[in-house]
Amino acid sequence: NAEYMGRTRHLSSPDRNSQRAPFHSTKMPHSAPEAGMTNATQDFLDNQQYQLNGVLRYEWIFGAGFISTGGVDSTKKITAIAELKPGMRVLDVGCGIGGGDVFIADTYGCEVVGIDLSTNVVSIAKDRYTATKPNVEFRVADALTVDLAEGSFDLVYSRDTILHIHDKDKLFANFSKWLKPGGKVLITDYCCAQDKATW
């Protein structure tokens, strides 16, 4: 369920809490999914992997605004190669709770649209950033079915998400459709080393 009753929730570790943006909500706003989304996958994300306490635990590990490996440090390194400039439009596929999107908007002056299948993570991102970050928008959406304007993004960006999307041909066709001429795709994903001894 995407509605939560309660006070500010913190995980116990003084040095980590000071680095993590607090989650404040008396009632979590429910973000309506786009038409055509995969309900089974969304149900798994919202009811298992990305329940509120799980999201906050990930964030406690990876840093304020992040629920994936590397946090802001790897985001700095990865976005540095994208040659972003003020006014560019960025689509983040698998935006999580929005830390990477806010970093891109604040650091490079870009407009960012973040999409994710999980209503829980998008609700947290909206709750934290909608009022203070007008150049960042979050949507509950499936990258295979979402309706985005053709030629509307300078960069499609995705961190540790693409491996979970089954129809890669359709996904990359969508990326191509949504990118402006000369636009770029910048992704990271979990991979296995060729040498099994390094796993």
Tab-separated table of C-alpha atoms in Angstrom:
chain	number	residue	atom	x	y	z
A	1	ASN	CA	0.000	0.000	0.000
A	2	ALA	CA	1.388	3.391	-0.938
A	3	GLU	CA	-0.283	5.251	1.933
A	4	TYR	CA	1.614	5.469	5.187
A	5	MET	CA	0.463	6.902	8.478
A	6	GLY	CA	2.982	8.118	10.964
A	7	ARG	CA	5.730	10.534	11.841
A	8	THR	CA	9.189	11.081	10.428
A	9	ARG	CA	10.971	7.762	10.158
A	10	HIS	CA	14.684	7.375	10.759
A	11	LEU	CA	16.974	4.399	10.892
A	12	SER	CA	19.297	4.366	13.856
A	13	SER	CA	22.803	5.531	13.080
A	14	PRO	CA	23.671	9.117	13.959
A	15	ASP	CA	26.406	9.523	11.363
A	16	ARG	CA	24.230	8.098	8.544
A	17	ASN	CA	21.059	9.987	9.503
A	18	SER	CA	22.865	13.288	9.161
A	19	GLN	CA	23.600	12.424	5.512
A	20	ARG	CA	20.129	11.182	4.616
A	21	ALA	CA	17.231	13.388	3.651
A	22	PRO	CA	14.445	12.709	6.168
A	23	PHE	CA	11.181	11.249	4.985
A	24	HIS	CA	8.337	13.366	6.335
A	25	SER	CA	4.761	12.395	5.745
A	26	THR	CA	1.560	12.019	7.630
A	27	LYS	CA	-0.035	10.462	4.599
A	28	MET	CA	1.914	9.271	1.586
A	29	PRO	CA	0.449	10.614	-1.674
A	30	HIS	CA	-0.397	7.796	-4.050
A	31	SER	CA	1.074	8.236	-7.508
A	32	ALA	CA	-1.203	6.822	-10.165
A	33	PRO	CA	0.550	4.497	-12.633
A	34	GLU	CA	0.568	5.173	-16.369
A	35	ALA	CA	-1.742	3.051	-18.508
A	36	GLY	CA	-0.367	-0.305	-19.694
A	37	MET	CA	1.975	-0.974	-16.789
A	38	THR	CA	2.867	-4.502	-15.686
A	39	ASN	CA	0.884	-4.996	-12.476
A	40	ALA	CA	2.767	-8.110	-11.280
A	41	THR	CA	6.134	-6.348	-11.444
A	42	GLN	CA	4.762	-3.221	-9.827
A	43	ASP	CA	3.136	-5.291	-7.058
A	44	PHE	CA	6.448	-7.059	-6.390
A	45	LEU	CA	8.322	-3.771	-6.171
A	46	ASP	CA	5.795	-2.034	-3.921
A	47	ASN	CA	4.943	-4.971	-1.661
A	48	GLN	CA	8.351	-6.631	-1.370
A	49	GLN	CA	11.515	-4.945	-2.635
A	50	TYR	CA	10.518	-1.321	-2.087
A	51	GLN	CA	8.353	-1.302	0.996
A	52	LEU	CA	8.979	1.895	2.973
A	53	ASN	CA	11.335	0.352	5.542
A	54	GLY	CA	13.276	-1.413	2.776
A	55	VAL	CA	13.663	1.824	0.815
A	56	LEU	CA	14.950	3.649	3.892
A	57	ARG	CA	17.394	0.820	4.596
A	58	TYR	CA	18.756	1.026	1.048
A	59	GLU	CA	19.086	4.774	1.451
A	60	TRP	CA	20.869	4.358	4.786
A	61	ILE	CA	23.432	2.169	3.009
A	62	PHE	CA	23.851	4.138	-0.239
A	63	GLY	CA	23.338	7.725	0.954
A	64	ALA	CA	20.722	10.464	0.890
A	65	GLY	CA	18.385	10.124	-2.079
A	66	PHE	CA	19.872	6.859	-3.380
A	67	ILE	CA	18.713	3.236	-3.239
A	68	SER	CA	21.353	1.748	-5.518
A	69	THR	CA	25.078	1.146	-5.338
A	70	GLY	CA	27.521	4.020	-5.532
A	71	GLY	CA	25.194	6.789	-4.380
A	72	VAL	CA	26.221	10.343	-5.145
A	73	ASP	CA	29.922	9.489	-5.649
A	74	SER	CA	29.322	7.231	-8.631
A	75	THR	CA	26.619	9.596	-9.921
A	76	LYS	CA	29.193	12.417	-10.030
A	77	LYS	CA	31.650	10.260	-11.991
A	78	ILE	CA	29.079	8.879	-14.415
A	79	THR	CA	27.273	12.133	-15.191
A	80	ALA	CA	30.595	13.911	-15.739
A	81	ILE	CA	31.007	12.042	-19.044
A	82	ALA	CA	27.560	13.047	-20.331
A	83	GLU	CA	28.584	16.609	-21.300
A	84	LEU	CA	25.395	18.021	-19.784
A	85	LYS	CA	24.615	21.721	-20.161
A	86	PRO	CA	22.006	24.035	-18.645
A	87	GLY	CA	18.573	23.647	-20.201
A	88	MET	CA	19.141	20.101	-21.470
A	89	ARG	CA	16.354	17.607	-20.831
A	90	VAL	CA	17.175	14.283	-19.193
A	91	LEU	CA	15.000	11.176	-18.832
A	92	ASP	CA	15.939	8.901	-15.928
A	93	VAL	CA	14.600	5.359	-16.354
A	94	GLY	CA	14.376	3.740	-12.916
A	95	CYS	CA	14.697	6.981	-10.946
A	96	GLY	CA	14.186	5.457	-7.505
A	97	ILE	CA	13.734	8.093	-4.800
A	98	GLY	CA	15.199	10.839	-6.961
A	99	GLY	CA	18.679	11.592	-5.596
A	100	GLY	CA	20.355	11.238	-8.985
A	101	ASP	CA	17.758	13.418	-10.689
A	102	VAL	CA	18.128	16.188	-8.133
A	103	PHE	CA	21.919	15.972	-8.455
A	104	ILE	CA	21.691	16.346	-12.266
A	105	ALA	CA	19.246	19.260	-12.022
A	106	ASP	CA	21.242	21.099	-9.352
A	107	THR	CA	24.715	20.442	-10.768
A	108	TYR	CA	24.090	20.926	-14.473
A	109	GLY	CA	20.936	23.073	-14.638
A	110	CYS	CA	19.016	20.402	-16.551
A	111	GLU	CA	15.321	19.587	-16.588
A	112	VAL	CA	14.856	15.980	-15.464
A	113	VAL	CA	11.941	13.559	-15.803
A	114	GLY	CA	12.328	10.486	-13.606
A	115	ILE	CA	10.192	7.405	-14.192
A	116	ASP	CA	9.940	4.257	-12.092
A	117	LEU	CA	7.544	1.308	-11.813
A	118	SER	CA	7.340	1.574	-8.027
A	119	THR	CA	4.617	3.839	-6.697
A	120	ASN	CA	6.371	3.805	-3.321
A	121	VAL	CA	9.683	5.240	-4.512
A	122	VAL	CA	8.016	7.793	-6.780
A	123	SER	CA	5.763	8.896	-3.920
A	124	ILE	CA	8.809	9.432	-1.697
A	125	ALA	CA	10.580	11.404	-4.453
A	126	LYS	CA	7.518	13.583	-5.018
A	127	ASP	CA	7.028	14.119	-1.289
A	128	ARG	CA	10.626	15.267	-0.872
A	129	TYR	CA	11.275	17.289	-4.001
A	130	THR	CA	8.140	18.490	-5.812
A	131	ALA	CA	7.817	21.709	-3.804
A	132	THR	CA	11.506	22.652	-3.977
A	133	LYS	CA	12.751	21.295	-7.323
A	134	PRO	CA	10.496	22.612	-10.113
A	135	ASN	CA	12.884	21.390	-12.828
A	136	VAL	CA	12.514	17.750	-11.693
A	137	GLU	CA	9.375	15.695	-12.363
A	138	PHE	CA	8.632	12.167	-11.164
A	139	ARG	CA	6.178	9.710	-12.709
A	140	VAL	CA	5.080	6.151	-12.048
A	141	ALA	CA	5.584	4.658	-15.497
A	142	ASP	CA	6.805	1.641	-17.443
A	143	ALA	CA	9.569	2.505	-19.929
A	144	LEU	CA	8.069	0.027	-22.403
A	145	THR	CA	4.617	1.634	-22.493
A	146	VAL	CA	4.903	5.230	-21.274
A	147	ASP	CA	3.839	7.908	-23.749
A	148	LEU	CA	6.598	10.507	-24.039
A	149	ALA	CA	7.006	13.057	-26.804
A	150	GLU	CA	9.316	12.101	-29.638
A	151	GLY	CA	12.596	13.999	-29.822
A	152	SER	CA	12.167	15.547	-26.391
A	153	PHE	CA	15.303	14.485	-24.453
A	154	ASP	CA	19.015	15.198	-24.802
A	155	LEU	CA	19.955	12.264	-22.582
A	156	VAL	CA	18.333	9.004	-21.513
A	157	TYR	CA	19.999	8.007	-18.266
A	158	SER	CA	19.517	4.815	-16.290
A	159	ARG	CA	21.299	3.329	-13.289
A	160	ASP	CA	21.110	-0.406	-12.554
A	161	THR	CA	17.639	-0.845	-14.093
A	162	ILE	CA	17.951	-2.058	-17.685
A	163	LEU	CA	18.732	-5.659	-16.696
A	164	HIS	CA	15.240	-5.897	-15.180
A	165	ILE	CA	13.435	-4.864	-18.392
A	166	HIS	CA	12.688	-7.894	-20.558
A	167	ASP	CA	12.055	-6.365	-23.997
A	168	LYS	CA	15.356	-4.646	-24.768
A	169	ASP	CA	14.512	-4.149	-28.457
A	170	LYS	CA	11.385	-2.159	-27.619
A	171	LEU	CA	13.153	-0.324	-24.803
A	172	PHE	CA	15.998	0.913	-26.993
A	173	ALA	CA	13.585	1.731	-29.819
A	174	ASN	CA	11.751	3.941	-27.313
A	175	PHE	CA	15.023	5.568	-26.263
A	176	SER	CA	15.804	6.316	-29.903
A	177	LYS	CA	12.332	7.762	-30.426
A	178	TRP	CA	12.487	9.988	-27.326
A	179	LEU	CA	15.971	11.371	-27.982
A	180	LYS	CA	16.616	14.567	-29.880
A	181	PRO	CA	18.965	14.301	-32.875
A	182	GLY	CA	22.443	13.775	-31.423
A	183	GLY	CA	20.999	12.707	-28.063
A	184	LYS	CA	22.792	10.161	-25.911
A	185	VAL	CA	22.053	7.096	-23.791
A	186	LEU	CA	24.038	6.672	-20.568
A	187	ILE	CA	23.409	3.529	-18.530
A	188	THR	CA	25.046	1.470	-15.820
A	189	ASP	CA	24.076	-2.066	-14.915
A	190	TYR	CA	25.181	-4.960	-12.780
A	191	CYS	CA	27.500	-7.284	-14.674
A	192	CYS	CA	29.540	-10.398	-13.946
A	193	ALA	CA	33.291	-10.389	-14.421
A	194	GLN	CA	34.610	-12.854	-16.994
A	195	ASP	CA	36.803	-14.421	-14.324
A	196	LYS	CA	34.495	-16.259	-11.906
A	197	ALA	CA	37.154	-16.011	-9.197
A	198	THR	CA	36.418	-12.256	-8.947
A	199	TRP	CA	32.649	-12.716	-8.308
